[in-house]
Amino acid sequence: MATTSADRIATLDVIRGVAVMGILVANLPAFGLPRAAYFSPSPWGGTGAADIAAWTATFVLVEGKMRGLFSFLFGASMLLVIDRATQAGETAFSVHYQRMFWLFLIGLVHLYGLWWGDILAHYALVGAAAFFFTGLPVRGLIVAGAAALIVQAIWSALPLLAILANMPGADAMLAGFGAGSPGVSAEVAAMRGGYAETLSWRAANNTDPFSFLFFAAPETLGYMLWGMAGLKSGFLTAAWERRRYARWAAILVPSGLALYLVLAAMTLRSGFDPRYVLFGSIVGSTPIRPVFFLGYVCLIVLAARPGGWLTERVAAVGRTAFTNYLGTTLLMTAIFQGWGLGMFGRLGRAEMYLLVPVAWALMLAWSKPWLERYRYGPLEWLWRSLARLEVQPLRLSPRVRTS
């Protein structure tokens, strides 16, 4: 891939497009099944061969990797906005924190109004802290990010140690990973009810973004800092030689795949014992996850073809990632929640994935034609206008469209 400025931005968009399409695959169980079934098929969603195969494939190839990739790209995009603000003579501090403020509010609406799995408010809070690292050189960002990930790895192991030591509250911790799964029936009933029922259930049961910081902030911060390093070093902009990407892909992807297959085998052999589910999905995967998604970045850069039909379509999905992310929530909650079709808990885990190609086709179909007429995606435009407290131009001029 060429390394001109335009192509570098296009490369970033392609990677972001893959991430937002992939995160749908990761999030599907959270849209259509009770929370306890997200990490394990045993509480709900079927334990037949197809469902187990779907869980295994998602666990090994997708779960956590797309969130990691999204966080990685968020850090890079954040730095890009800050650099451009500085070059334009704007105050980077004001531009950044206005963006994070409005992202946080949009995330709260998403979290409580539609779906418990929102990540936007969390990104806004962590992004507020990440700003203070933007001046570090590549090596400093890598070291600081690694330190944050080490903290996350240690922190993630504490619940399992508490469970193994049979400390007070251990049973409650295990419940979230399939042991007894209290409240599942109540959740299913609420999600199949009207909008008022789903709203009430989320208000009573959602983890607020400040509490979520307690569980995941170091990891998210680490990925954001590495994303900044990826932008500054040229890793994310296809500035490296192709053989260098190929070499790293040949190391990282097989290594991540092998390690995740071991975790999956342990979990399957245990019969989805919640202690093994916790270890595989949280404790064991935390240090492995970046190995895998960094390998994915290398593969995407190698596979992208500027000017190619699919590359251009995926890049357009990436340019409208904010709209596609929230649009996916709207589509899936309309399918699964009671204010829509009410399919919550009615499909097996494997059956749910039949929705993926439909959603992907919609993303690929609308994003590029929209961007041929407009500067930004609808929600990208809204966020930009709110952050700047001024309505931003949206429609492209006819000359720009035809040039």
PDB file of C-alpha atoms in Angstrom, residues 175-346:
ATOM      1  CA  ALA A 175     -22.969 -15.628  39.147  1.00  0.00           C
ATOM      2  CA  GLY A 176     -21.919 -13.289  36.376  1.00  0.00           C
ATOM      3  CA  PHE A 177     -20.092 -16.160  34.666  1.00  0.00           C
ATOM      4  CA  GLY A 178     -22.885 -18.709  34.698  1.00  0.00           C
ATOM      5  CA  ALA A 179     -23.085 -20.104  38.234  1.00  0.00           C
ATOM      6  CA  GLY A 180     -26.761 -20.084  39.061  1.00  0.00           C
ATOM      7  CA  SER A 181     -27.233 -16.918  37.046  1.00  0.00           C
ATOM      8  CA  PRO A 182     -29.798 -15.250  39.322  1.00  0.00           C
ATOM      9  CA  GLY A 183     -32.077 -12.722  37.711  1.00  0.00           C
ATOM     10  CA  VAL A 184     -31.934 -14.245  34.239  1.00  0.00           C
ATOM     11  CA  SER A 185     -35.693 -14.840  34.054  1.00  0.00           C
ATOM     12  CA  ALA A 186     -36.403 -11.320  35.276  1.00  0.00           C
ATOM     13  CA  GLU A 187     -34.037  -9.897  32.656  1.00  0.00           C
ATOM     14  CA  VAL A 188     -35.652 -11.904  29.864  1.00  0.00           C
ATOM     15  CA  ALA A 189     -39.125 -10.761  30.937  1.00  0.00           C
ATOM     16  CA  ALA A 190     -38.022  -7.120  31.093  1.00  0.00           C
ATOM     17  CA  MET A 191     -36.313  -7.204  27.705  1.00  0.00           C
ATOM     18  CA  ARG A 192     -39.389  -8.753  26.107  1.00  0.00           C
ATOM     19  CA  GLY A 193     -41.598  -6.090  27.646  1.00  0.00           C
ATOM     20  CA  GLY A 194     -42.303  -2.608  26.373  1.00  0.00           C
ATOM     21  CA  TYR A 195     -39.825   0.240  26.298  1.00  0.00           C
ATOM     22  CA  ALA A 196     -40.782   1.335  29.812  1.00  0.00           C
ATOM     23  CA  GLU A 197     -39.875  -2.117  31.165  1.00  0.00           C
ATOM     24  CA  THR A 198     -36.502  -2.180  29.409  1.00  0.00           C
ATOM     25  CA  LEU A 199     -35.773   1.369  30.578  1.00  0.00           C
ATOM     26  CA  SER A 200     -36.635   0.485  34.177  1.00  0.00           C
ATOM     27  CA  TRP A 201     -34.500  -2.647  34.105  1.00  0.00           C
ATOM     28  CA  ARG A 202     -31.469  -0.763  32.760  1.00  0.00           C
ATOM     29  CA  ALA A 203     -31.883   1.981  35.340  1.00  0.00           C
ATOM     30  CA  ALA A 204     -31.827  -0.617  38.116  1.00  0.00           C
ATOM     31  CA  ASN A 205     -29.197  -3.003  36.759  1.00  0.00           C
ATOM     32  CA  ASN A 206     -26.736  -1.195  34.466  1.00  0.00           C
ATOM     33  CA  THR A 207     -23.195  -0.638  35.655  1.00  0.00           C
ATOM     34  CA  ASP A 208     -22.582   3.100  35.495  1.00  0.00           C
ATOM     35  CA  PRO A 209     -19.526   4.279  33.534  1.00  0.00           C
ATOM     36  CA  PHE A 210     -17.715   5.472  36.657  1.00  0.00           C
ATOM     37  CA  SER A 211     -18.001   2.026  38.232  1.00  0.00           C
ATOM     38  CA  PHE A 212     -16.881   0.428  34.978  1.00  0.00           C
ATOM     39  CA  LEU A 213     -13.678   2.464  35.207  1.00  0.00           C
ATOM     40  CA  PHE A 214     -12.875   0.375  38.260  1.00  0.00           C
ATOM     41  CA  PHE A 215     -12.804  -2.781  36.135  1.00  0.00           C
ATOM     42  CA  ALA A 216     -11.389  -1.753  32.783  1.00  0.00           C
ATOM     43  CA  ALA A 217      -9.738   1.692  32.795  1.00  0.00           C
ATOM     44  CA  PRO A 218      -6.085   0.525  32.814  1.00  0.00           C
ATOM     45  CA  GLU A 219      -6.615  -1.772  29.842  1.00  0.00           C
ATOM     46  CA  THR A 220      -8.501   0.843  27.830  1.00  0.00           C
ATOM     47  CA  LEU A 221      -5.894   3.488  28.621  1.00  0.00           C
ATOM     48  CA  GLY A 222      -3.084   1.131  27.643  1.00  0.00           C
ATOM     49  CA  TYR A 223      -4.670   0.419  24.261  1.00  0.00           C
ATOM     50  CA  MET A 224      -5.298   4.120  23.635  1.00  0.00           C
ATOM     51  CA  LEU A 225      -1.666   4.953  24.358  1.00  0.00           C
ATOM     52  CA  TRP A 226      -0.498   2.176  22.066  1.00  0.00           C
ATOM     53  CA  GLY A 227      -2.855   3.540  19.408  1.00  0.00           C
ATOM     54  CA  MET A 228      -1.139   6.925  19.706  1.00  0.00           C
ATOM     55  CA  ALA A 229       2.207   5.173  19.368  1.00  0.00           C
ATOM     56  CA  GLY A 230       0.870   3.297  16.345  1.00  0.00           C
ATOM     57  CA  LEU A 231      -0.049   6.580  14.686  1.00  0.00           C
ATOM     58  CA  LYS A 232       3.234   8.333  15.495  1.00  0.00           C
ATOM     59  CA  SER A 233       5.358   5.374  14.428  1.00  0.00           C
ATOM     60  CA  GLY A 234       3.572   4.841  11.108  1.00  0.00           C
ATOM     61  CA  PHE A 235       2.323   1.379  12.125  1.00  0.00           C
ATOM     62  CA  LEU A 236      -1.306   2.450  11.688  1.00  0.00           C
ATOM     63  CA  THR A 237      -0.731   4.415   8.518  1.00  0.00           C
ATOM     64  CA  ALA A 238       0.886   1.706   6.362  1.00  0.00           C
ATOM     65  CA  ALA A 239       4.217   3.546   6.525  1.00  0.00           C
ATOM     66  CA  TRP A 240       6.172   0.379   7.281  1.00  0.00           C
ATOM     67  CA  GLU A 241       7.495  -1.930   4.602  1.00  0.00           C
ATOM     68  CA  ARG A 242       5.039  -4.691   3.691  1.00  0.00           C
ATOM     69  CA  ARG A 243       7.477  -7.420   4.671  1.00  0.00           C
ATOM     70  CA  ARG A 244       7.678  -5.921   8.145  1.00  0.00           C
ATOM     71  CA  TYR A 245       3.874  -6.184   8.523  1.00  0.00           C
ATOM     72  CA  ALA A 246       4.018  -9.700   7.127  1.00  0.00           C
ATOM     73  CA  ARG A 247       6.723 -10.700   9.593  1.00  0.00           C
ATOM     74  CA  TRP A 248       4.804  -9.362  12.581  1.00  0.00           C
ATOM     75  CA  ALA A 249       1.544 -10.915  11.365  1.00  0.00           C
ATOM     76  CA  ALA A 250       3.293 -14.287  11.051  1.00  0.00           C
ATOM     77  CA  ILE A 251       4.408 -14.006  14.688  1.00  0.00           C
ATOM     78  CA  LEU A 252       1.443 -12.373  16.389  1.00  0.00           C
ATOM     79  CA  VAL A 253      -1.586 -14.047  14.803  1.00  0.00           C
ATOM     80  CA  PRO A 254      -0.485 -17.699  15.204  1.00  0.00           C
ATOM     81  CA  SER A 255       0.719 -16.956  18.751  1.00  0.00           C
ATOM     82  CA  GLY A 256      -2.595 -15.359  19.732  1.00  0.00           C
ATOM     83  CA  LEU A 257      -4.555 -18.118  18.025  1.00  0.00           C
ATOM     84  CA  ALA A 258      -2.638 -20.893  19.796  1.00  0.00           C
ATOM     85  CA  LEU A 259      -2.975 -19.287  23.229  1.00  0.00           C
ATOM     86  CA  TYR A 260      -6.689 -18.615  22.807  1.00  0.00           C
ATOM     87  CA  LEU A 261      -7.275 -22.177  21.617  1.00  0.00           C
ATOM     88  CA  VAL A 262      -5.685 -23.389  24.859  1.00  0.00           C
ATOM     89  CA  LEU A 263      -8.008 -21.144  26.902  1.00  0.00           C
ATOM     90  CA  ALA A 264     -11.021 -22.321  24.894  1.00  0.00           C
ATOM     91  CA  ALA A 265     -10.059 -25.987  25.363  1.00  0.00           C
ATOM     92  CA  MET A 266      -9.709 -25.500  29.120  1.00  0.00           C
ATOM     93  CA  THR A 267     -13.125 -23.849  29.333  1.00  0.00           C
ATOM     94  CA  LEU A 268     -14.800 -26.481  27.167  1.00  0.00           C
ATOM     95  CA  ARG A 269     -13.209 -29.355  29.067  1.00  0.00           C
ATOM     96  CA  SER A 270     -14.471 -27.906  32.348  1.00  0.00           C
ATOM     97  CA  GLY A 271     -18.032 -27.950  31.051  1.00  0.00           C
ATOM     98  CA  PHE A 272     -18.114 -24.146  31.370  1.00  0.00           C
ATOM     99  CA  ASP A 273     -17.271 -24.205  35.028  1.00  0.00           C
ATOM    100  CA  PRO A 274     -17.604 -20.497  35.920  1.00  0.00           C
ATOM    101  CA  ARG A 275     -14.113 -20.418  37.399  1.00  0.00           C
ATOM    102  CA  TYR A 276     -12.680 -21.505  34.054  1.00  0.00           C
ATOM    103  CA  VAL A 277     -14.978 -19.108  32.196  1.00  0.00           C
ATOM    104  CA  LEU A 278     -13.686 -16.275  34.368  1.00  0.00           C
ATOM    105  CA  PHE A 279     -10.098 -17.358  33.836  1.00  0.00           C
ATOM    106  CA  GLY A 280     -10.455 -17.794  30.080  1.00  0.00           C
ATOM    107  CA  SER A 281     -12.495 -14.684  29.336  1.00  0.00           C
ATOM    108  CA  ILE A 282     -10.923 -12.230  31.775  1.00  0.00           C
ATOM    109  CA  VAL A 283      -7.759 -13.356  33.526  1.00  0.00           C
ATOM    110  CA  GLY A 284      -6.007 -15.463  30.911  1.00  0.00           C
ATOM    111  CA  SER A 285      -7.066 -13.433  27.899  1.00  0.00           C
ATOM    112  CA  THR A 286      -5.977 -10.029  29.233  1.00  0.00           C
ATOM    113  CA  PRO A 287      -2.258 -10.420  28.404  1.00  0.00           C
ATOM    114  CA  ILE A 288      -2.972 -12.304  25.170  1.00  0.00           C
ATOM    115  CA  ARG A 289      -5.552  -9.956  23.644  1.00  0.00           C
ATOM    116  CA  PRO A 290      -3.144  -7.273  22.357  1.00  0.00           C
ATOM    117  CA  VAL A 291      -0.981  -9.938  20.711  1.00  0.00           C
ATOM    118  CA  PHE A 292      -3.938 -10.981  18.613  1.00  0.00           C
ATOM    119  CA  PHE A 293      -5.438  -7.633  17.645  1.00  0.00           C
ATOM    120  CA  LEU A 294      -2.060  -6.120  16.751  1.00  0.00           C
ATOM    121  CA  GLY A 295      -1.637  -9.073  14.426  1.00  0.00           C
ATOM    122  CA  TYR A 296      -5.048  -8.251  12.970  1.00  0.00           C
ATOM    123  CA  VAL A 297      -3.846  -4.711  12.203  1.00  0.00           C
ATOM    124  CA  CYS A 298      -0.927  -6.165  10.236  1.00  0.00           C
ATOM    125  CA  LEU A 299      -3.253  -8.458   8.278  1.00  0.00           C
ATOM    126  CA  ILE A 300      -5.680  -5.628   7.479  1.00  0.00           C
ATOM    127  CA  VAL A 301      -2.889  -3.381   6.210  1.00  0.00           C
ATOM    128  CA  LEU A 302      -1.605  -6.208   4.026  1.00  0.00           C
ATOM    129  CA  ALA A 303      -5.077  -7.044   2.696  1.00  0.00           C
ATOM    130  CA  ALA A 304      -6.243  -3.476   1.982  1.00  0.00           C
ATOM    131  CA  ARG A 305      -6.151  -2.397  -1.657  1.00  0.00           C
ATOM    132  CA  PRO A 306      -6.575   1.358  -2.264  1.00  0.00           C
ATOM    133  CA  GLY A 307      -9.203   1.880  -4.930  1.00  0.00           C
ATOM    134  CA  GLY A 308     -10.559  -1.641  -4.546  1.00  0.00           C
ATOM    135  CA  TRP A 309     -14.336  -2.000  -4.225  1.00  0.00           C
ATOM    136  CA  LEU A 310     -14.309  -3.729  -0.839  1.00  0.00           C
ATOM    137  CA  THR A 311     -11.489  -1.604   0.594  1.00  0.00           C
ATOM    138  CA  GLU A 312     -13.341   1.595  -0.337  1.00  0.00           C
ATOM    139  CA  ARG A 313     -16.602   0.305   1.154  1.00  0.00           C
ATOM    140  CA  VAL A 314     -14.956  -0.792   4.402  1.00  0.00           C
ATOM    141  CA  ALA A 315     -13.104   2.534   4.635  1.00  0.00           C
ATOM    142  CA  ALA A 316     -16.452   4.325   4.313  1.00  0.00           C
ATOM    143  CA  VAL A 317     -17.821   2.191   7.151  1.00  0.00           C
ATOM    144  CA  GLY A 318     -14.808   3.308   9.174  1.00  0.00           C
ATOM    145  CA  ARG A 319     -15.382   6.982   8.381  1.00  0.00           C
ATOM    146  CA  THR A 320     -18.957   6.585   9.659  1.00  0.00           C
ATOM    147  CA  ALA A 321     -18.029   4.257  12.532  1.00  0.00           C
ATOM    148  CA  PHE A 322     -19.849   6.313  15.177  1.00  0.00           C
ATOM    149  CA  THR A 323     -23.107   6.183  13.209  1.00  0.00           C
ATOM    150  CA  ASN A 324     -22.638   2.516  12.363  1.00  0.00           C
ATOM    151  CA  TYR A 325     -21.906   1.614  15.993  1.00  0.00           C
ATOM    152  CA  LEU A 326     -25.011   3.321  17.364  1.00  0.00           C
ATOM    153  CA  GLY A 327     -27.060   2.365  14.317  1.00  0.00           C
ATOM    154  CA  THR A 328     -26.247  -1.270  14.983  1.00  0.00           C
ATOM    155  CA  THR A 329     -27.519  -0.890  18.540  1.00  0.00           C
ATOM    156  CA  LEU A 330     -30.764   0.611  17.260  1.00  0.00           C
ATOM    157  CA  LEU A 331     -31.199  -2.192  14.723  1.00  0.00           C
ATOM    158  CA  MET A 332     -30.403  -5.017  17.133  1.00  0.00           C
ATOM    159  CA  THR A 333     -32.456  -3.674  20.032  1.00  0.00           C
ATOM    160  CA  ALA A 334     -35.373  -3.253  17.617  1.00  0.00           C
ATOM    161  CA  ILE A 335     -35.013  -6.928  16.739  1.00  0.00           C
ATOM    162  CA  PHE A 336     -34.514  -8.267  20.250  1.00  0.00           C
ATOM    163  CA  GLN A 337     -36.278  -5.970  22.703  1.00  0.00           C
ATOM    164  CA  GLY A 338     -40.009  -5.946  23.350  1.00  0.00           C
ATOM    165  CA  TRP A 339     -40.599  -2.471  21.905  1.00  0.00           C
ATOM    166  CA  GLY A 340     -39.549  -4.030  18.586  1.00  0.00           C
ATOM    167  CA  LEU A 341     -39.830  -7.657  17.527  1.00  0.00           C
ATOM    168  CA  GLY A 342     -39.284  -9.044  21.032  1.00  0.00           C
ATOM    169  CA  MET A 343     -36.836 -11.783  20.013  1.00  0.00           C
ATOM    170  CA  PHE A 344     -34.740 -11.513  23.173  1.00  0.00           C
ATOM    171  CA  GLY A 345     -33.694 -14.987  24.338  1.00  0.00           C
ATOM    172  CA  ARG A 346     -35.673 -16.697  21.567  1.00  0.00           C
TER     173      ARG A 346
END
